[in-house]
Amino acid sequence: MTISGKAKLAGVMGWPVSHSRSPLLHNHWISIMGLEAVYVPLAVSPDNFETALKALPTLGFRGANVTVPHKEAAFHLCKRHDKAALRVRAVNTIVCLEDGTLEGRNTDVVGFSESLKLQAGLEGIEGATAVVLGAGGAARAVVAALVDLNCACIRICNRTVEKAQAIANSLHDEDVEIHALGWDERDDALDGATILVNTTTLGMVGQPALAIDLAPLPRGSIVADIVYTPLETPLLAAARELGLTAVGGLRMLIEQARPGFEAWFGEKPPVTRDLIEMLETDVKAKAG
Ligand code: NAP
């Protein structure tokens, strides 16, 4: 790859950042689209985050992605926000505006809703009861997406029930009932539900599997896992075994990346079979 002095710059800030697939993803798009651009990993500790973030425009960056643990800090440090970031109070995409202002956006919301639509279709989502497991950063975006997709009822189950309650309070919408439940209530929460989404870290490589009995879910139900290391989590395997629609997390990763790429480099990147295979191969090589 040749990087000229005119190359447009973007990157991902995280701590650690070496596990991030974003450089692979964005540089693949840069390469196949023939752009003069480069996307770099930026290992930034929490202590240095504010300084590093504010330096982006000075360094000539078009913007950056922000990942764990910086998404909330980025929200507070950005001067402007898009609607999704204001709802979720977290930022995963920074756009440096021409006057140097940092605009914080949240593309995890659209990333999840696009992934769900593409892998499960819209049928069966509107008016449905959904159960969301977990109430961390990603859960806020998933719940916002389910509100946008017109679910009628969302039950959030989390080990720390206060965090589930905080999401229910902040994303309260008059057309959707949102309930916060404890972790032990997750099996009962499936009663009457047709959508289940795991947003906890359970099922990730190195973490215990998620223990939940999927039997109460009727035929045609959707089981989504936003964890994508491994590609097929024990939850997704159990869902497939029961003939349910299984929705993996890799597509969310791809879909959340596309709006940032377009904002920085001016063109919407394509999702090709080659791209998906490249990412799957990388995940399999590292996650088994
Ligand atoms: P986070 O903010 O750290 O939240 C982790 C969640 O998991 C919390 O709700 C936590 O409960 C729960 N949890 C952790 N260990 C648990 C256990 N032993 N039993 C029950 N619950 C447990 O993480 P995040 O940023 O939301 O990310 C969560 C997962 O989503 C990660 O695997 C991440 O890689 C994935 N993710 C995927 C995408 C994508 O594009 N596909 C995007 C974002 C995130 P407490 O609140 O009680 O601690």
Short mmCIF file of C-alpha atoms and ligand atoms in Angstrom, two decimals:
data_model
loop_
_atom_site.label_atom_id
_atom_site.label_comp_id
_atom_site.label_asym_id
_atom_site.label_seq_id
_atom_site.Cartn_x
_atom_site.Cartn_y
_atom_site.Cartn_z
CA MET A 1 0.00 0.00 0.00
CA THR A 2 1.29 3.47 -0.87
CA ILE A 3 0.31 6.30 1.44
CA SER A 4 0.87 9.71 -0.11
CA GLY A 5 1.11 13.04 1.69
CA LYS A 6 -2.46 13.74 0.59
CA ALA A 7 -3.91 10.69 2.34
CA LYS A 8 -7.11 11.29 4.30
CA LEU A 9 -6.79 10.05 7.88
CA ALA A 10 -9.12 8.28 10.28
CA GLY A 11 -8.63 5.70 13.02
CA VAL A 12 -10.02 3.96 16.06
CA MET A 13 -9.29 4.98 19.65
CA GLY A 14 -9.50 2.27 22.26
CA TRP A 15 -7.67 0.84 25.26
CA PRO A 16 -6.64 -1.77 24.37
CA VAL A 17 -7.13 -1.42 20.65
CA SER A 18 -5.11 -4.31 19.21
CA HIS A 19 -8.18 -6.62 19.13
CA SER A 20 -10.19 -4.15 17.02
CA ARG A 21 -11.27 -5.35 13.55
CA SER A 22 -12.00 -1.78 12.44
CA PRO A 23 -8.56 -1.17 10.81
CA LEU A 24 -8.95 -4.39 8.78
CA LEU A 25 -12.47 -3.44 7.74
CA HIS A 26 -11.86 0.21 6.82
CA ASN A 27 -8.51 -0.41 5.08
CA HIS A 28 -10.16 -3.16 2.99
CA TRP A 29 -12.74 -0.61 1.82
CA ILE A 30 -10.04 2.03 1.20
CA SER A 31 -8.13 -0.48 -0.89
CA ILE A 32 -11.01 -1.81 -3.02
CA MET A 33 -12.40 1.71 -3.52
CA GLY A 34 -8.96 3.02 -4.57
CA LEU A 35 -9.01 5.93 -2.10
CA GLU A 36 -6.02 7.94 -0.89
CA ALA A 37 -6.76 7.29 2.75
CA VAL A 38 -5.57 5.34 5.74
CA TYR A 39 -7.28 4.12 8.94
CA VAL A 40 -5.02 3.51 11.93
CA PRO A 41 -5.34 1.91 15.39
CA LEU A 42 -4.85 4.51 18.13
CA ALA A 43 -4.09 2.96 21.54
CA VAL A 44 -5.21 5.73 23.89
CA SER A 45 -5.45 5.22 27.66
CA PRO A 46 -8.35 6.79 29.57
CA ASP A 47 -5.92 9.32 31.12
CA ASN A 48 -4.89 10.56 27.68
CA PHE A 49 -8.24 10.33 25.94
CA GLU A 50 -9.30 13.97 26.19
CA THR A 51 -5.94 15.24 24.90
CA ALA A 52 -5.87 12.71 22.07
CA LEU A 53 -9.47 13.35 21.03
CA LYS A 54 -9.04 17.12 20.95
CA ALA A 55 -5.86 16.74 18.88
CA LEU A 56 -7.64 14.93 16.02
CA PRO A 57 -8.47 18.07 13.97
CA THR A 58 -4.98 19.54 14.55
CA LEU A 59 -3.44 16.31 13.26
CA GLY A 60 -5.58 16.49 10.14
CA PHE A 61 -7.84 13.56 10.96
CA ARG A 62 -11.26 13.47 9.29
CA GLY A 63 -12.50 11.71 12.40
CA ALA A 64 -12.30 8.44 14.28
CA ASN A 65 -14.17 5.57 15.80
CA VAL A 66 -14.22 5.31 19.56
CA THR A 67 -14.42 1.98 21.31
CA VAL A 68 -14.24 0.54 24.84
CA PRO A 69 -13.76 2.21 27.30
CA HIS A 70 -14.13 5.68 25.75
CA LYS A 71 -17.67 5.85 24.33
CA GLU A 72 -19.24 7.76 27.24
CA ALA A 73 -16.25 10.07 27.70
CA ALA A 74 -16.43 10.88 23.98
CA PHE A 75 -20.08 11.83 24.39
CA HIS A 76 -19.21 14.38 27.09
CA LEU A 77 -16.23 15.81 25.21
CA CYS A 78 -17.93 16.38 21.84
CA LYS A 79 -19.45 19.83 21.27
CA ARG A 80 -22.08 18.58 18.82
CA HIS A 81 -24.03 15.32 18.62
CA ASP A 82 -26.35 13.53 16.26
CA LYS A 83 -29.79 12.40 17.48
CA ALA A 84 -28.71 8.81 18.11
CA ALA A 85 -25.80 9.88 20.33
CA LEU A 86 -28.09 12.17 22.32
CA ARG A 87 -30.54 9.31 22.91
CA VAL A 88 -27.91 6.74 23.85
CA ARG A 89 -25.52 9.20 25.55
CA ALA A 90 -22.54 7.42 24.00
CA VAL A 91 -20.45 8.13 20.91
CA ASN A 92 -18.73 5.56 18.69
CA THR A 93 -18.01 7.80 15.69
CA ILE A 94 -16.34 11.22 15.68
CA VAL A 95 -16.49 13.53 12.71
CA CYS A 96 -14.10 16.52 12.67
CA LEU A 97 -16.06 19.37 11.13
CA GLU A 98 -14.34 21.99 8.93
CA ASP A 99 -14.10 24.53 11.75
CA GLY A 100 -12.42 21.95 14.01
CA THR A 101 -15.54 21.16 16.04
CA LEU A 102 -15.90 17.51 17.07
CA GLU A 103 -19.29 16.00 16.25
CA GLY A 104 -20.13 12.82 18.15
CA ARG A 105 -22.38 10.28 16.46
CA ASN A 106 -23.72 6.91 17.50
CA THR A 107 -23.89 4.41 14.64
CA ASP A 108 -24.33 1.32 16.86
CA VAL A 109 -28.09 2.01 16.81
CA VAL A 110 -28.38 1.88 13.02
CA GLY A 111 -25.73 -0.87 12.95
CA PHE A 112 -27.91 -3.16 15.04
CA SER A 113 -31.19 -2.32 13.32
CA GLU A 114 -29.69 -2.81 9.83
CA SER A 115 -28.11 -6.09 10.88
CA LEU A 116 -31.40 -7.34 12.30
CA LYS A 117 -33.36 -6.27 9.20
CA LEU A 118 -30.84 -7.85 6.83
CA GLN A 119 -30.56 -11.15 8.67
CA ALA A 120 -34.10 -11.63 10.00
CA GLY A 121 -36.28 -9.34 7.86
CA LEU A 122 -38.70 -6.76 9.22
CA GLU A 123 -41.60 -9.17 9.52
CA GLY A 124 -42.19 -10.13 13.11
CA ILE A 125 -40.35 -7.16 14.63
CA GLU A 126 -43.05 -4.48 14.64
CA GLY A 127 -45.38 -4.99 17.61
CA ALA A 128 -43.21 -7.77 19.06
CA THR A 129 -42.08 -8.30 22.63
CA ALA A 130 -38.28 -8.37 22.83
CA VAL A 131 -35.99 -9.47 25.64
CA VAL A 132 -32.59 -7.78 25.85
CA LEU A 133 -29.98 -9.44 28.06
CA GLY A 134 -27.42 -6.99 29.45
CA ALA A 135 -27.49 -3.28 30.17
CA GLY A 136 -23.99 -2.13 29.22
CA GLY A 137 -23.03 0.35 26.52
CA ALA A 138 -24.12 -1.83 23.61
CA ALA A 139 -27.49 -2.60 25.23
CA ARG A 140 -28.47 1.09 25.13
CA ALA A 141 -27.97 1.13 21.36
CA VAL A 142 -29.82 -2.18 20.91
CA VAL A 143 -32.81 -1.00 22.97
CA ALA A 144 -32.91 2.30 21.00
CA ALA A 145 -32.88 0.30 17.75
CA LEU A 146 -35.73 -1.94 18.95
CA VAL A 147 -37.73 1.19 19.85
CA ASP A 148 -37.08 2.53 16.32
CA LEU A 149 -38.20 -0.78 14.83
CA ASN A 150 -41.53 -0.38 16.68
CA CYS A 151 -41.33 -3.26 19.12
CA ALA A 152 -44.33 -3.02 21.46
CA CYS A 153 -42.58 -4.20 24.62
CA ILE A 154 -38.91 -4.49 25.61
CA ARG A 155 -37.76 -6.35 28.73
CA ILE A 156 -34.18 -5.65 29.79
CA CYS A 157 -32.63 -8.27 32.10
CA ASN A 158 -29.35 -7.43 33.76
CA ARG A 159 -27.22 -8.67 36.64
CA THR A 160 -27.11 -5.09 37.92
CA VAL A 161 -30.80 -4.27 37.65
CA GLU A 162 -30.22 -0.53 38.30
CA LYS A 163 -28.44 -0.29 34.95
CA ALA A 164 -31.40 -1.91 33.20
CA GLN A 165 -33.70 0.56 34.96
CA ALA A 166 -31.55 3.50 33.87
CA ILE A 167 -31.87 2.44 30.21
CA ALA A 168 -35.61 1.90 30.62
CA ASN A 169 -35.96 5.40 32.10
CA SER A 170 -33.82 7.19 29.53
CA LEU A 171 -35.26 5.47 26.44
CA HIS A 172 -38.83 5.63 27.66
CA ASP A 173 -41.16 6.14 24.71
CA GLU A 174 -44.93 6.49 24.88
CA ASP A 175 -45.45 3.83 22.21
CA VAL A 176 -43.21 1.19 23.81
CA GLU A 177 -43.31 -0.43 27.24
CA ILE A 178 -39.77 -0.88 28.59
CA HIS A 179 -39.31 -2.99 31.74
CA ALA A 180 -36.18 -3.57 33.81
CA LEU A 181 -35.76 -7.06 35.27
CA GLY A 182 -33.14 -8.89 37.29
CA TRP A 183 -30.82 -11.50 35.81
CA ASP A 184 -32.65 -14.36 37.56
CA GLU A 185 -35.86 -13.35 35.79
CA ARG A 186 -34.45 -13.95 32.30
CA ASP A 187 -36.17 -17.32 31.74
CA ASP A 188 -39.57 -15.96 32.82
CA ALA A 189 -39.02 -12.86 30.69
CA LEU A 190 -39.22 -15.01 27.54
CA ASP A 191 -42.93 -15.65 28.17
CA GLY A 192 -44.74 -14.08 25.20
CA ALA A 193 -41.51 -12.83 23.60
CA THR A 194 -40.48 -13.52 20.00
CA ILE A 195 -37.15 -11.66 19.96
CA LEU A 196 -34.14 -12.28 22.22
CA VAL A 197 -30.93 -10.26 22.02
CA ASN A 198 -27.78 -11.01 23.98
CA THR A 199 -25.72 -7.89 24.64
CA THR A 200 -23.76 -9.31 27.58
CA THR A 201 -20.21 -10.53 27.19
CA LEU A 202 -21.36 -14.10 28.00
CA GLY A 203 -20.59 -16.49 25.15
CA MET A 204 -17.52 -14.50 24.08
CA VAL A 205 -14.23 -16.36 23.75
CA GLY A 206 -12.86 -16.78 27.28
CA GLN A 207 -16.25 -16.12 28.92
CA PRO A 208 -18.80 -18.66 30.18
CA ALA A 209 -21.70 -19.52 27.86
CA LEU A 210 -24.99 -17.74 28.42
CA ALA A 211 -27.34 -20.01 30.35
CA ILE A 212 -30.92 -19.57 29.18
CA ASP A 213 -33.64 -22.01 28.11
CA LEU A 214 -34.90 -21.03 24.65
CA ALA A 215 -37.77 -23.54 24.70
CA PRO A 216 -40.48 -20.92 25.53
CA LEU A 217 -39.73 -19.03 22.29
CA PRO A 218 -42.31 -19.91 19.62
CA ARG A 219 -41.37 -20.97 16.05
CA GLY A 220 -40.28 -18.04 13.93
CA SER A 221 -38.69 -16.25 16.88
CA ILE A 222 -35.46 -14.31 16.39
CA VAL A 223 -32.39 -14.89 18.57
CA ALA A 224 -29.64 -12.30 18.05
CA ASP A 225 -26.21 -12.25 19.64
CA ILE A 226 -24.11 -9.14 19.19
CA VAL A 227 -21.03 -11.06 20.36
CA TYR A 228 -19.09 -12.08 17.23
CA THR A 229 -16.05 -13.80 18.74
CA PRO A 230 -16.80 -16.67 18.14
CA LEU A 231 -18.98 -16.18 15.07
CA GLU A 232 -21.32 -18.93 16.28
CA THR A 233 -21.89 -18.46 20.01
CA PRO A 234 -23.46 -21.28 22.05
CA LEU A 235 -26.66 -19.17 22.14
CA LEU A 236 -26.84 -18.97 18.34
CA ALA A 237 -26.10 -22.69 18.01
CA ALA A 238 -28.94 -23.50 20.46
CA ALA A 239 -31.31 -21.21 18.53
CA ARG A 240 -30.46 -22.90 15.20
CA GLU A 241 -30.98 -26.31 16.79
CA LEU A 242 -34.55 -25.27 17.69
CA GLY A 243 -35.19 -23.95 14.18
CA LEU A 244 -35.25 -20.31 15.33
CA THR A 245 -33.80 -17.45 13.28
CA ALA A 246 -30.23 -16.86 14.47
CA VAL A 247 -28.68 -13.42 13.93
CA GLY A 248 -24.91 -13.12 14.46
CA GLY A 249 -22.98 -10.04 15.59
CA LEU A 250 -20.52 -9.60 12.71
CA ARG A 251 -23.00 -7.81 10.47
CA MET A 252 -23.62 -5.20 13.19
CA LEU A 253 -19.87 -4.52 13.24
CA ILE A 254 -19.93 -3.94 9.49
CA GLU A 255 -23.11 -1.85 9.44
CA GLN A 256 -22.02 0.44 12.31
CA ALA A 257 -18.78 1.15 10.41
CA ARG A 258 -20.36 2.28 7.13
CA PRO A 259 -21.76 5.72 8.14
CA GLY A 260 -18.42 6.83 9.62
CA PHE A 261 -16.51 5.77 6.52
CA GLU A 262 -18.92 7.71 4.33
CA ALA A 263 -18.66 10.82 6.55
CA TRP A 264 -14.84 10.82 6.51
CA PHE A 265 -14.09 9.68 2.99
CA GLY A 266 -17.18 10.82 1.06
CA GLU A 267 -18.33 7.46 -0.34
CA LYS A 268 -20.57 4.74 1.05
CA PRO A 269 -18.58 1.50 1.28
CA PRO A 270 -20.01 -1.74 -0.14
CA VAL A 271 -20.63 -4.96 1.78
CA THR A 272 -19.26 -7.74 -0.38
CA ARG A 273 -18.88 -11.50 0.09
CA ASP A 274 -15.07 -10.92 0.09
CA LEU A 275 -15.34 -8.48 2.98
CA ILE A 276 -17.48 -10.83 5.06
CA GLU A 277 -15.18 -13.78 4.33
CA MET A 278 -12.10 -11.75 5.24
CA LEU A 279 -13.59 -10.78 8.61
CA GLU A 280 -14.88 -14.29 9.29
CA THR A 281 -11.46 -15.74 8.53
CA ASP A 282 -9.82 -13.24 10.88
CA VAL A 283 -12.29 -13.97 13.70
CA LYS A 284 -11.95 -17.74 13.23
CA ALA A 285 -8.15 -17.51 13.23
CA LYS A 286 -8.16 -15.64 16.53
CA ALA A 287 -11.30 -16.94 18.22
CA GLY A 288 -11.55 -20.52 17.00
P1 NAP B 1 -20.24 -3.60 28.80
O1 NAP B 1 -20.69 -2.19 28.77
O2 NAP B 1 -19.04 -3.98 29.58
O3 NAP B 1 -21.49 -4.49 29.32
C1 NAP B 1 -21.34 -5.85 29.61
C2 NAP B 1 -22.69 -6.44 29.99
O4 NAP B 1 -22.51 -7.85 30.25
C3 NAP B 1 -23.28 -5.85 31.28
O5 NAP B 1 -24.69 -5.81 31.16
C4 NAP B 1 -22.87 -6.88 32.34
O6 NAP B 1 -23.72 -6.91 33.46
C5 NAP B 1 -23.03 -8.16 31.54
N1 NAP B 1 -22.26 -9.27 32.10
C6 NAP B 1 -20.91 -9.41 32.12
N2 NAP B 1 -20.57 -10.57 32.74
C7 NAP B 1 -21.74 -11.15 33.14
C8 NAP B 1 -22.06 -12.35 33.85
N3 NAP B 1 -21.10 -13.20 34.26
N4 NAP B 1 -23.36 -12.62 34.07
C9 NAP B 1 -24.35 -11.79 33.64
N5 NAP B 1 -24.10 -10.63 32.97
C10 NAP B 1 -22.81 -10.31 32.73
O7 NAP B 1 -19.97 -4.15 27.32
P2 NAP B 1 -20.61 -3.62 25.95
O8 NAP B 1 -19.76 -2.56 25.39
O9 NAP B 1 -22.05 -3.37 26.18
O10 NAP B 1 -20.38 -4.92 25.02
C11 NAP B 1 -21.04 -6.13 25.30
C12 NAP B 1 -20.72 -7.17 24.23
O11 NAP B 1 -21.20 -6.72 22.96
C13 NAP B 1 -19.21 -7.42 24.02
O12 NAP B 1 -19.04 -8.81 23.77
C14 NAP B 1 -18.88 -6.64 22.76
O13 NAP B 1 -17.81 -7.19 22.03
C15 NAP B 1 -20.17 -6.79 21.97
N6 NAP B 1 -20.40 -5.70 21.01
C16 NAP B 1 -20.59 -6.04 19.72
C17 NAP B 1 -20.81 -5.04 18.80
C18 NAP B 1 -20.99 -5.40 17.35
O14 NAP B 1 -20.82 -4.53 16.49
N7 NAP B 1 -21.36 -6.63 17.04
C19 NAP B 1 -20.87 -3.69 19.19
C20 NAP B 1 -20.69 -3.38 20.53
C21 NAP B 1 -20.46 -4.41 21.45
P3 NAP B 1 -23.49 -5.84 34.67
O15 NAP B 1 -24.07 -4.55 34.17
O16 NAP B 1 -24.25 -6.41 35.81
O17 NAP B 1 -22.01 -5.78 34.91
#
